[in-house]
Coordinates of C-alpha atoms and ligand atoms in Angstrom, one line a residue:
M1067 CA 0.0 0.0 0.0
W1068 CA 2.9 2.4 0.8
G1069 CA 5.7 0.0 -0.3
G1070 CA 7.3 2.4 -2.8
R1071 CA 9.1 4.4 -0.2
F1072 CA 10.3 1.5 2.0
S1073 CA 13.2 -0.9 1.6
K1074 CA 12.0 -3.7 4.0
S1075 CA 8.7 -5.0 5.3
I1076 CA 7.6 -4.2 8.8
D1077 CA 8.6 -6.0 12.0
D1078 CA 6.1 -8.8 12.9
A1079 CA 5.5 -7.6 16.4
F1080 CA 5.0 -4.1 15.2
A1081 CA 2.6 -5.3 12.5
R1082 CA 0.5 -6.9 15.2
L1083 CA 0.5 -3.8 17.3
N1084 CA -0.3 -1.6 14.3
A1085 CA -3.1 -3.7 13.0
S1086 CA -6.7 -2.9 13.8
F1087 CA -8.5 -5.4 11.6
G1088 CA -9.1 -7.6 14.7
F1089 CA -11.7 -5.1 15.8
D1090 CA -12.4 -2.6 13.1
W1091 CA -13.7 -5.4 10.7
R1092 CA -17.0 -4.3 12.3
L1093 CA -16.9 -1.2 10.2
Y1094 CA -17.2 -3.3 7.0
D1095 CA -20.7 -2.4 6.2
A1096 CA -20.0 1.3 6.7
D1097 CA -16.7 1.1 4.8
I1098 CA -18.2 -0.6 1.8
R1099 CA -21.2 1.7 1.7
G1100 CA -18.7 4.6 1.8
S1101 CA -16.7 3.1 -1.0
I1102 CA -19.7 2.4 -3.2
A1103 CA -20.7 6.1 -2.9
Y1104 CA -17.1 7.1 -3.5
A1105 CA -17.0 5.0 -6.7
K1106 CA -20.0 6.9 -8.0
A1107 CA -18.4 10.2 -7.1
L1108 CA -15.2 9.2 -8.9
A1109 CA -17.3 8.4 -12.1
R1110 CA -18.9 11.8 -11.8
V1111 CA -15.5 13.5 -12.1
G1112 CA -14.3 11.1 -14.8
I1113 CA -11.6 9.3 -12.7
V1114 CA -13.3 6.0 -13.6
S1115 CA -15.6 5.2 -16.5
E1116 CA -19.2 4.2 -15.9
T1117 CA -18.2 0.6 -16.7
E1118 CA -15.3 0.8 -14.2
R1119 CA -17.7 2.3 -11.6
D1120 CA -20.1 -0.6 -12.1
T1121 CA -17.2 -3.1 -11.8
L1122 CA -16.1 -1.5 -8.5
M1123 CA -19.7 -1.4 -7.2
D1124 CA -20.2 -5.0 -8.1
G1125 CA -17.0 -6.1 -6.5
L1126 CA -17.7 -4.2 -3.4
T1127 CA -21.1 -5.8 -3.1
R1128 CA -19.4 -9.2 -3.4
V1129 CA -16.9 -8.3 -0.6
K1130 CA -19.8 -7.2 1.6
A1131 CA -21.6 -10.5 0.9
E1132 CA -18.5 -12.4 2.1
F1133 CA -18.5 -10.4 5.3
D1134 CA -22.3 -10.8 5.7
A1135 CA -21.9 -14.6 5.4
R1136 CA -18.9 -14.6 7.7
K1137 CA -16.9 -16.0 4.8
F1138 CA -14.4 -13.2 4.4
E1139 CA -10.9 -14.6 4.5
T1140 CA -8.4 -12.5 6.3
K1141 CA -4.8 -12.2 5.2
A1142 CA -2.0 -11.6 7.7
T1143 CA -1.3 -8.4 5.7
D1144 CA -4.7 -6.9 6.3
E1145 CA -3.8 -4.0 8.5
D1146 CA -7.3 -2.7 8.9
I1147 CA -10.7 -2.9 7.5
H1148 CA -9.9 -0.4 4.7
T1149 CA -6.9 -2.2 3.4
A1150 CA -8.6 -5.5 3.8
V1151 CA -11.6 -4.5 1.6
E1152 CA -9.3 -2.9 -1.0
R1153 CA -7.1 -6.0 -1.1
R1154 CA -10.1 -8.3 -1.6
L1155 CA -11.6 -6.0 -4.2
G1156 CA -8.4 -6.2 -6.1
E1157 CA -8.5 -10.0 -6.1
L1158 CA -12.1 -9.9 -7.3
V1159 CA -12.0 -7.2 -10.0
G1160 CA -8.3 -6.7 -10.8
T1161 CA -6.3 -3.5 -11.3
V1162 CA -9.3 -1.2 -11.5
A1163 CA -9.6 -1.6 -7.8
G1164 CA -6.4 0.5 -7.6
K1165 CA -8.4 3.6 -8.8
L1166 CA -10.9 3.6 -5.9
H1167 CA -8.5 5.3 -3.5
T1168 CA -7.9 8.3 -5.8
G1169 CA -8.1 11.5 -3.8
R1170 CA -9.1 9.6 -0.7
S1171 CA -7.1 8.8 2.5
R1172 CA -7.8 6.3 5.2
N1173 CA -8.0 9.4 7.3
D1174 CA -11.2 10.7 5.8
Q1175 CA -12.3 7.2 5.1
V1176 CA -12.1 6.0 8.7
A1177 CA -13.7 9.2 10.0
T1178 CA -16.6 8.6 7.6
D1179 CA -17.0 4.9 8.5
T1180 CA -17.0 5.6 12.2
R1181 CA -19.6 8.3 11.8
L1182 CA -21.8 5.9 9.8
F1183 CA -21.3 3.3 12.5
V1184 CA -22.2 5.7 15.3
L1185 CA -25.3 6.9 13.5
T1186 CA -26.6 3.3 13.3
A1187 CA -25.6 2.7 16.9
I1188 CA -27.6 5.8 18.0
R1189 CA -30.7 4.6 16.2
N1190 CA -30.5 1.1 17.7
T1191 CA -29.9 2.6 21.2
Q1192 CA -32.9 4.8 20.8
Y1193 CA -35.1 1.8 19.9
A1194 CA -33.8 -0.1 22.9
I1195 CA -34.5 2.9 25.2
R1196 CA -38.0 3.2 23.8
A1197 CA -38.6 -0.5 24.6
L1198 CA -37.6 0.1 28.2
Q1199 CA -39.7 3.2 28.4
S1200 CA -42.8 1.2 27.3
A1201 CA -42.1 -1.5 29.9
I1202 CA -42.0 1.3 32.5
V1203 CA -45.2 3.0 31.3
Q1204 CA -47.0 -0.4 31.2
K1205 CA -45.9 -1.3 34.7
A1206 CA -46.8 2.1 36.0
E1207 CA -50.3 1.9 34.5
Q1208 CA -50.9 -1.7 35.8
H1209 CA -50.2 -0.5 39.3
S1210 CA -51.5 3.0 39.2
D1211 CA -53.0 3.0 42.7
V1212 CA -50.2 1.4 44.7
L1213 CA -48.9 3.5 47.5
M1214 CA -45.2 3.4 48.6
P1215 CA -42.9 5.2 50.9
G1216 CA -40.9 7.9 49.0
Y1217 CA -37.4 8.2 50.3
T1218 CA -34.9 11.1 50.6
H1219 CA -31.5 10.4 52.2
M1220 CA -32.8 6.8 52.0
Q1221 CA -35.1 7.7 54.9
R1222 CA -38.9 7.5 54.7
A1223 CA -40.0 11.0 53.5
Q1224 CA -43.4 11.3 52.1
L1225 CA -46.0 9.0 50.5
V1226 CA -45.8 8.6 46.7
L1227 CA -47.5 6.4 44.2
F1228 CA -45.3 3.4 43.1
A1229 CA -46.2 4.6 39.5
H1230 CA -44.7 8.0 40.3
W1231 CA -41.4 6.5 41.5
L1232 CA -41.2 4.2 38.4
M1233 CA -42.1 7.0 36.0
S1234 CA -39.2 9.1 37.3
F1235 CA -37.0 6.8 35.3
F1236 CA -39.1 7.3 32.1
W1237 CA -38.0 11.0 32.1
M1238 CA -34.3 10.2 32.7
L1239 CA -34.5 7.9 29.7
Q1240 CA -36.4 10.5 27.7
R1241 CA -33.5 12.9 28.2
D1242 CA -31.0 10.2 27.2
L1243 CA -33.0 9.5 24.1
E1244 CA -33.1 13.1 23.1
R1245 CA -29.4 13.5 23.9
F1246 CA -28.5 10.7 21.5
G1247 CA -30.7 12.5 18.9
D1248 CA -28.7 15.7 19.5
A1249 CA -25.5 13.8 19.1
A1250 CA -26.7 12.4 15.8
E1251 CA -27.1 15.9 14.4
R1252 CA -23.4 16.6 14.9
T1253 CA -22.4 13.1 13.8
A1254 CA -24.1 13.4 10.5
V1255 CA -21.4 15.7 9.1
L1256 CA -19.5 14.1 6.2
P1257 CA -15.6 14.1 6.4
L1258 CA -15.1 12.3 3.1
G1259 CA -13.2 14.6 0.6
A1260 CA -10.9 15.9 3.3
G1261 CA -8.3 13.4 2.1
A1262 CA -5.3 13.0 4.5
I1263 CA -5.5 16.6 5.8
A1264 CA -5.8 19.1 2.9
G1265 CA -8.7 18.1 0.7
N1266 CA -8.3 16.6 -2.7
T1267 CA -7.3 17.7 -6.2
I1268 CA -10.0 15.8 -8.1
G1269 CA -13.0 17.8 -7.0
T1270 CA -15.3 15.0 -5.8
D1271 CA -18.8 16.3 -5.2
R1272 CA -19.0 16.2 -1.5
E1273 CA -22.6 17.3 -1.3
F1274 CA -23.4 14.3 -3.6
L1275 CA -21.5 12.0 -1.2
A1276 CA -23.3 13.4 1.8
R1277 CA -26.7 12.7 0.1
E1278 CA -25.7 9.2 -1.0
L1279 CA -24.6 8.3 2.6
G1280 CA -27.4 10.0 4.5
F1281 CA -25.3 12.8 6.0
R1282 CA -27.0 16.0 6.9
T1283 CA -24.1 18.2 5.7
I1284 CA -20.4 18.3 4.9
S1285 CA -17.5 19.3 7.1
A1286 CA -16.2 22.8 6.6
N1287 CA -12.5 22.2 7.4
S1288 CA -10.4 19.2 6.2
I1289 CA -8.0 19.3 9.1
D1290 CA -10.9 19.3 11.6
A1291 CA -12.6 16.6 9.5
V1292 CA -9.8 14.0 9.9
S1293 CA -9.1 15.1 13.5
D1294 CA -12.6 15.3 15.0
R1295 CA -13.7 12.5 17.3
D1296 CA -16.1 14.7 19.3
F1297 CA -19.0 12.7 18.0
I1298 CA -17.5 9.6 19.6
A1299 CA -17.0 11.5 22.9
E1300 CA -20.6 12.6 22.8
F1301 CA -21.9 9.2 22.1
L1302 CA -19.8 7.8 24.9
F1303 CA -21.0 10.5 27.3
D1304 CA -24.6 9.8 26.4
A1305 CA -23.9 6.1 26.9
A1306 CA -22.2 6.7 30.2
L1307 CA -25.1 8.9 31.5
L1308 CA -27.6 6.4 30.3
G1309 CA -25.5 3.8 32.2
V1310 CA -25.7 5.9 35.3
H1311 CA -29.5 6.1 35.1
L1312 CA -29.7 2.3 34.6
S1313 CA -27.4 1.9 37.6
R1314 CA -29.6 4.1 39.8
L1315 CA -32.6 2.1 38.8
G1316 CA -30.6 -1.0 39.5
E1317 CA -29.7 0.2 43.0
D1318 CA -33.4 1.0 43.8
L1319 CA -34.5 -2.4 42.5
V1320 CA -31.7 -4.3 44.4
L1321 CA -32.8 -2.6 47.6
Y1322 CA -36.5 -3.0 46.9
S1323 CA -36.2 -6.7 46.1
S1324 CA -34.4 -7.4 49.3
A1325 CA -36.3 -9.2 52.1
E1326 CA -36.0 -6.0 54.2
F1327 CA -38.1 -4.1 51.7
G1328 CA -39.8 -6.8 49.6
F1329 CA -41.5 -4.1 47.5
V1330 CA -40.9 -6.0 44.3
T1331 CA -40.0 -9.6 43.4
M1332 CA -37.7 -10.3 40.5
D1333 CA -39.0 -12.8 38.0
D1334 CA -37.1 -16.1 38.1
A1335 CA -36.0 -15.5 34.5
Y1336 CA -34.0 -12.4 35.7
A1337 CA -32.6 -13.7 38.9
T1338 CA -29.9 -16.2 39.8
G1339 CA -29.4 -18.7 42.7
S1340 CA -26.4 -19.3 44.8
S1341 CA -24.0 -22.2 44.3
L1342 CA -23.8 -22.6 48.1
M1343 CA -26.9 -21.1 49.8
P1344 CA -30.1 -22.9 48.5
Q1345 CA -32.4 -20.2 49.7
K1346 CA -30.8 -17.3 47.7
K1347 CA -32.4 -15.5 44.9
N1348 CA -30.0 -12.8 43.7
P1349 CA -30.9 -9.7 41.6
D1350 CA -27.9 -10.1 39.3
A1351 CA -29.5 -8.4 36.4
M1352 CA -29.8 -5.1 38.2
E1353 CA -26.4 -5.5 39.9
L1354 CA -25.0 -5.8 36.4
A1355 CA -26.9 -2.7 35.4
R1356 CA -25.0 -0.9 38.2
G1357 CA -21.7 -2.6 37.3
K1358 CA -21.9 -1.9 33.6
A1359 CA -22.1 1.8 34.3
A1360 CA -18.5 1.6 35.5
R1361 CA -17.2 0.3 32.1
L1362 CA -19.3 2.9 30.2
I1363 CA -17.7 5.6 32.2
G1364 CA -14.4 4.0 31.6
D1365 CA -15.0 4.0 27.8
L1366 CA -15.7 7.7 27.9
T1367 CA -12.6 8.3 30.1
T1368 CA -10.5 6.4 27.6
L1369 CA -11.6 8.4 24.7
L1370 CA -11.2 11.8 26.4
T1371 CA -7.8 10.9 27.6
L1372 CA -6.9 9.7 24.1
L1373 CA -7.9 13.1 22.6
K1374 CA -6.4 15.3 25.3
G1375 CA -3.0 16.7 24.2
L1376 CA -3.2 15.1 20.7
P1377 CA -1.8 17.3 18.0
S1378 CA -4.6 18.4 15.6
S1379 CA -5.3 16.4 12.4
Y1380 CA -4.8 12.7 12.2
D1381 CA -2.6 10.7 14.5
K1382 CA -2.4 7.0 14.8
D1383 CA -3.5 7.2 18.4
L1384 CA -7.0 7.8 17.0
Q1385 CA -7.1 4.1 16.0
E1386 CA -7.7 3.6 19.8
D1387 CA -11.1 5.3 19.5
K1388 CA -12.8 2.2 18.3
E1389 CA -12.6 -0.3 21.1
P1390 CA -14.2 1.9 23.7
L1391 CA -16.8 2.8 21.2
F1392 CA -17.6 -0.8 20.3
D1393 CA -17.5 -1.7 23.9
A1394 CA -20.1 0.9 24.8
V1395 CA -22.3 -0.2 21.9
D1396 CA -22.1 -3.8 22.9
T1397 CA -22.7 -3.0 26.6
L1398 CA -25.9 -1.1 25.9
D1399 CA -27.0 -3.7 23.4
A1400 CA -26.7 -6.4 26.0
L1401 CA -28.0 -4.4 28.9
L1402 CA -31.0 -2.4 27.8
P1403 CA -33.3 -5.4 26.8
V1404 CA -32.5 -7.1 30.1
V1405 CA -33.5 -4.1 32.1
A1406 CA -36.7 -3.8 30.1
G1407 CA -37.3 -7.5 30.8
V1408 CA -36.7 -7.0 34.6
V1409 CA -39.2 -4.1 34.7
R1410 CA -41.8 -5.9 32.5
T1411 CA -41.7 -9.1 34.6
M1412 CA -41.1 -8.0 38.2
R1413 CA -43.9 -8.6 40.7
V1414 CA -45.1 -5.5 42.5
N1415 CA -46.0 -6.2 46.2
R1416 CA -48.7 -3.7 47.1
D1417 CA -49.0 -5.1 50.7
K1418 CA -45.3 -4.9 51.5
M1419 CA -45.2 -1.3 50.4
R1420 CA -48.4 -0.6 52.5
D1421 CA -46.7 -2.2 55.5
A1422 CA -43.7 0.1 55.1
L1423 CA -45.8 3.2 55.5
D1424 CA -46.1 4.9 58.9
T1425 CA -48.0 7.9 60.0
A1426 CA -44.8 9.8 60.8
M1427 CA -44.5 10.1 57.0
L1428 CA -47.6 12.3 57.3
A1429 CA -45.9 14.9 59.5
T1430 CA -45.7 17.3 56.5
D1431 CA -49.4 16.8 56.0
L1432 CA -49.9 17.6 59.7
A1433 CA -48.0 20.9 59.3
D1434 CA -50.0 21.6 56.2
Y1435 CA -53.2 21.1 58.2
L1436 CA -52.1 23.9 60.6
V1437 CA -51.1 26.1 57.6
R1438 CA -54.7 25.8 56.3
R1439 CA -55.7 27.2 59.7
G1440 CA -53.6 30.3 59.1
M1441 CA -50.5 29.3 61.0
P1442 CA -47.2 30.3 59.4
F1443 CA -45.4 27.2 58.0
R1444 CA -42.3 27.5 60.2
E1445 CA -44.5 27.4 63.3
A1446 CA -46.6 24.6 61.9
H1447 CA -43.4 22.7 61.2
R1448 CA -42.3 23.0 64.8
N1449 CA -45.7 22.0 66.2
A1450 CA -45.9 18.9 63.9
G1451 CA -42.3 18.1 65.0
E1452 CA -43.4 18.2 68.6
A1453 CA -46.2 15.8 67.8
V1454 CA -43.6 13.5 66.2
K1455 CA -41.4 13.7 69.3
L1456 CA -44.3 13.0 71.7
A1457 CA -45.4 10.0 69.6
E1458 CA -41.8 8.7 69.5
T1459 CA -41.3 9.0 73.3
R1460 CA -44.5 7.2 73.9
G1461 CA -43.7 4.6 71.3
V1462 CA -46.9 5.1 69.4
E1463 CA -47.9 6.2 65.9
L1464 CA -48.6 9.8 65.2
S1465 CA -52.2 8.9 64.6
E1466 CA -52.5 7.4 68.1
L1467 CA -52.0 10.7 69.9
S1468 CA -55.3 11.9 71.3
A1469 CA -57.2 15.1 70.3
A1470 CA -56.2 16.4 73.7
D1471 CA -52.5 15.8 73.1
Y1472 CA -52.8 17.7 69.9
Q1473 CA -54.7 20.6 71.5
K1474 CA -52.0 20.9 74.1
I1475 CA -49.3 21.2 71.3
A1476 CA -51.4 23.9 69.5
P1477 CA -55.0 25.1 70.0
E1478 CA -55.3 25.2 66.2
F1479 CA -55.5 21.4 66.1
G1480 CA -59.2 20.5 66.0
A1481 CA -61.0 17.1 66.3
D1482 CA -60.7 16.7 62.6
V1483 CA -56.9 16.3 62.9
K1484 CA -57.4 12.5 62.6
D1485 CA -58.5 13.0 59.0
V1486 CA -54.9 13.8 58.3
F1487 CA -53.9 10.2 58.9
D1488 CA -55.2 8.8 55.7
F1489 CA -52.5 7.6 53.4
G1490 CA -54.6 7.7 50.3
Q1491 CA -55.7 11.3 51.1
S1492 CA -52.0 12.3 51.6
V1493 CA -51.2 11.3 48.0
A1494 CA -54.5 12.6 46.6
S1495 CA -53.8 16.0 48.1
R1496 CA -50.7 16.4 45.8
E1497 CA -52.5 16.9 42.5
I1498 CA -50.0 19.6 41.5
A1499 CA -48.7 19.2 37.9
G1500 CA -45.7 16.8 38.2
G1501 CA -46.8 15.7 41.7
T1502 CA -47.8 12.3 43.0
G1503 CA -51.6 12.9 43.0
P1504 CA -53.4 10.1 41.1
N1505 CA -54.7 12.5 38.5
A1506 CA -51.3 14.2 38.1
V1507 CA -49.7 10.8 37.6
R1508 CA -52.4 9.8 35.1
A1509 CA -51.7 13.0 33.2
Q1510 CA -47.9 12.3 33.4
I1511 CA -48.4 8.8 32.0
A1512 CA -50.6 10.2 29.2
A1513 CA -47.9 12.8 28.3
A1514 CA -45.2 10.1 28.4
K1515 CA -47.2 7.8 26.1
Q1516 CA -47.7 10.6 23.7
I1517 CA -44.0 11.5 23.7
A1518 CA -42.8 7.9 23.4
N1519 CA -45.6 6.8 21.1
V1520 CA -46.4 3.9 23.4
L1521 CA -49.8 2.4 23.2
Ligands
LIG764 N1 -6.9 2.0 11.1 C1 -6.7 3.4 11.1 C2 -7.6 4.0 12.2 O1 -8.4 3.3 12.7 C3 -7.2 4.0 9.8 C4 -6.6 5.2 9.4 C5 -5.2 5.0 9.2 N2 -4.6 6.2 8.6 C6 -3.2 6.3 8.6 N3 -2.8 7.5 8.1 N4 -2.4 5.4 8.9 O2 -7.4 5.1 12.6

């Protein structure tokens, strides 16, 4: 490929270090699509005849078929996917294959291929996020009247609907999905035509190439075009943040499926046993959701570290961009359907959640009661706090204090104070938009279904 200038072939160990075919073969579809479009662009400027173009396109289609059928035979000299495809094309169609690389460099080629790969990965990830979102919406709808303790600082805080807790993850995922969409906008910028660094002399129609390959627009600077891996960094950030969200869901579900909570039960299909303790049922799926976030963050860190301090334009370091990218794509591919399966199949234990409610969680409602009687909130907060303290010293529920006890704390407390100790009422009184009131949650779910196009 560059033999003309060299007097001996490269060292074996170095060849192994230098080669990327072992992983970048995965770009074959993108690489061949790019080359087919490029053959057309070459014909438009007369570098190849129409017959030659057709020969090239035909040969490239045959190379792709070999890859598709997992029948592509690798040679030790195949440094990367680009040289492998060109080598095989030469074997199939002869010397005309040598015209394909006119005006093109592997620098603009690999940047183009990787962008095509990322665009496909973004679409697949968005589909997988949608599937998880619909599992969430369905589960929330099926259990729309289940009450549960809401926690802050992992301490019982206020009552919420189980559906409200679950739907909070819908919105995180919605932001993830939109973030991937934003990244796609900046990924769909065509580098091809940038050559090695300076553009090309043959005047390929870059707008034509962009249209052929489904890019939104063309890059404005050939140095930036071969240098830019921001689109991978963005993809990896979006993947890492999605991983963090799945990890937080994982943590909630690991806790909630423990005997101490028992709020949900994992389906057997998504749990594992212990090789030693016969009674164990472990929430491995959600533990892995937590664990996989670590490697997604690692993938992002690898890429940012790779780019930091790199001279502009193309450097071979950039070949190291692919493994973290592929790893993140594979991780999300494996993880998202499992998390969707866990949510779809988990059993929701209404009674366990009911048992975990206590009237101390209604202390805010108690303060609100006094506020409705004209007391400033700060004072109401202190009075409700005193009631909590009194109940705690007596070892009784807040609802078990007598009307006289309450009157002693504040004369504003009437006999109707006992109405405060109604769990359903507590939730029902929070019908503010975005709150946990049943109607508010119904509206939230309806909005989510519209956004996500879930039926
Ligand atoms: N395998 C290389 C990569 O992934 C392709 C580009 C090689 N370019 C070069 N000038 N050696 O980055």
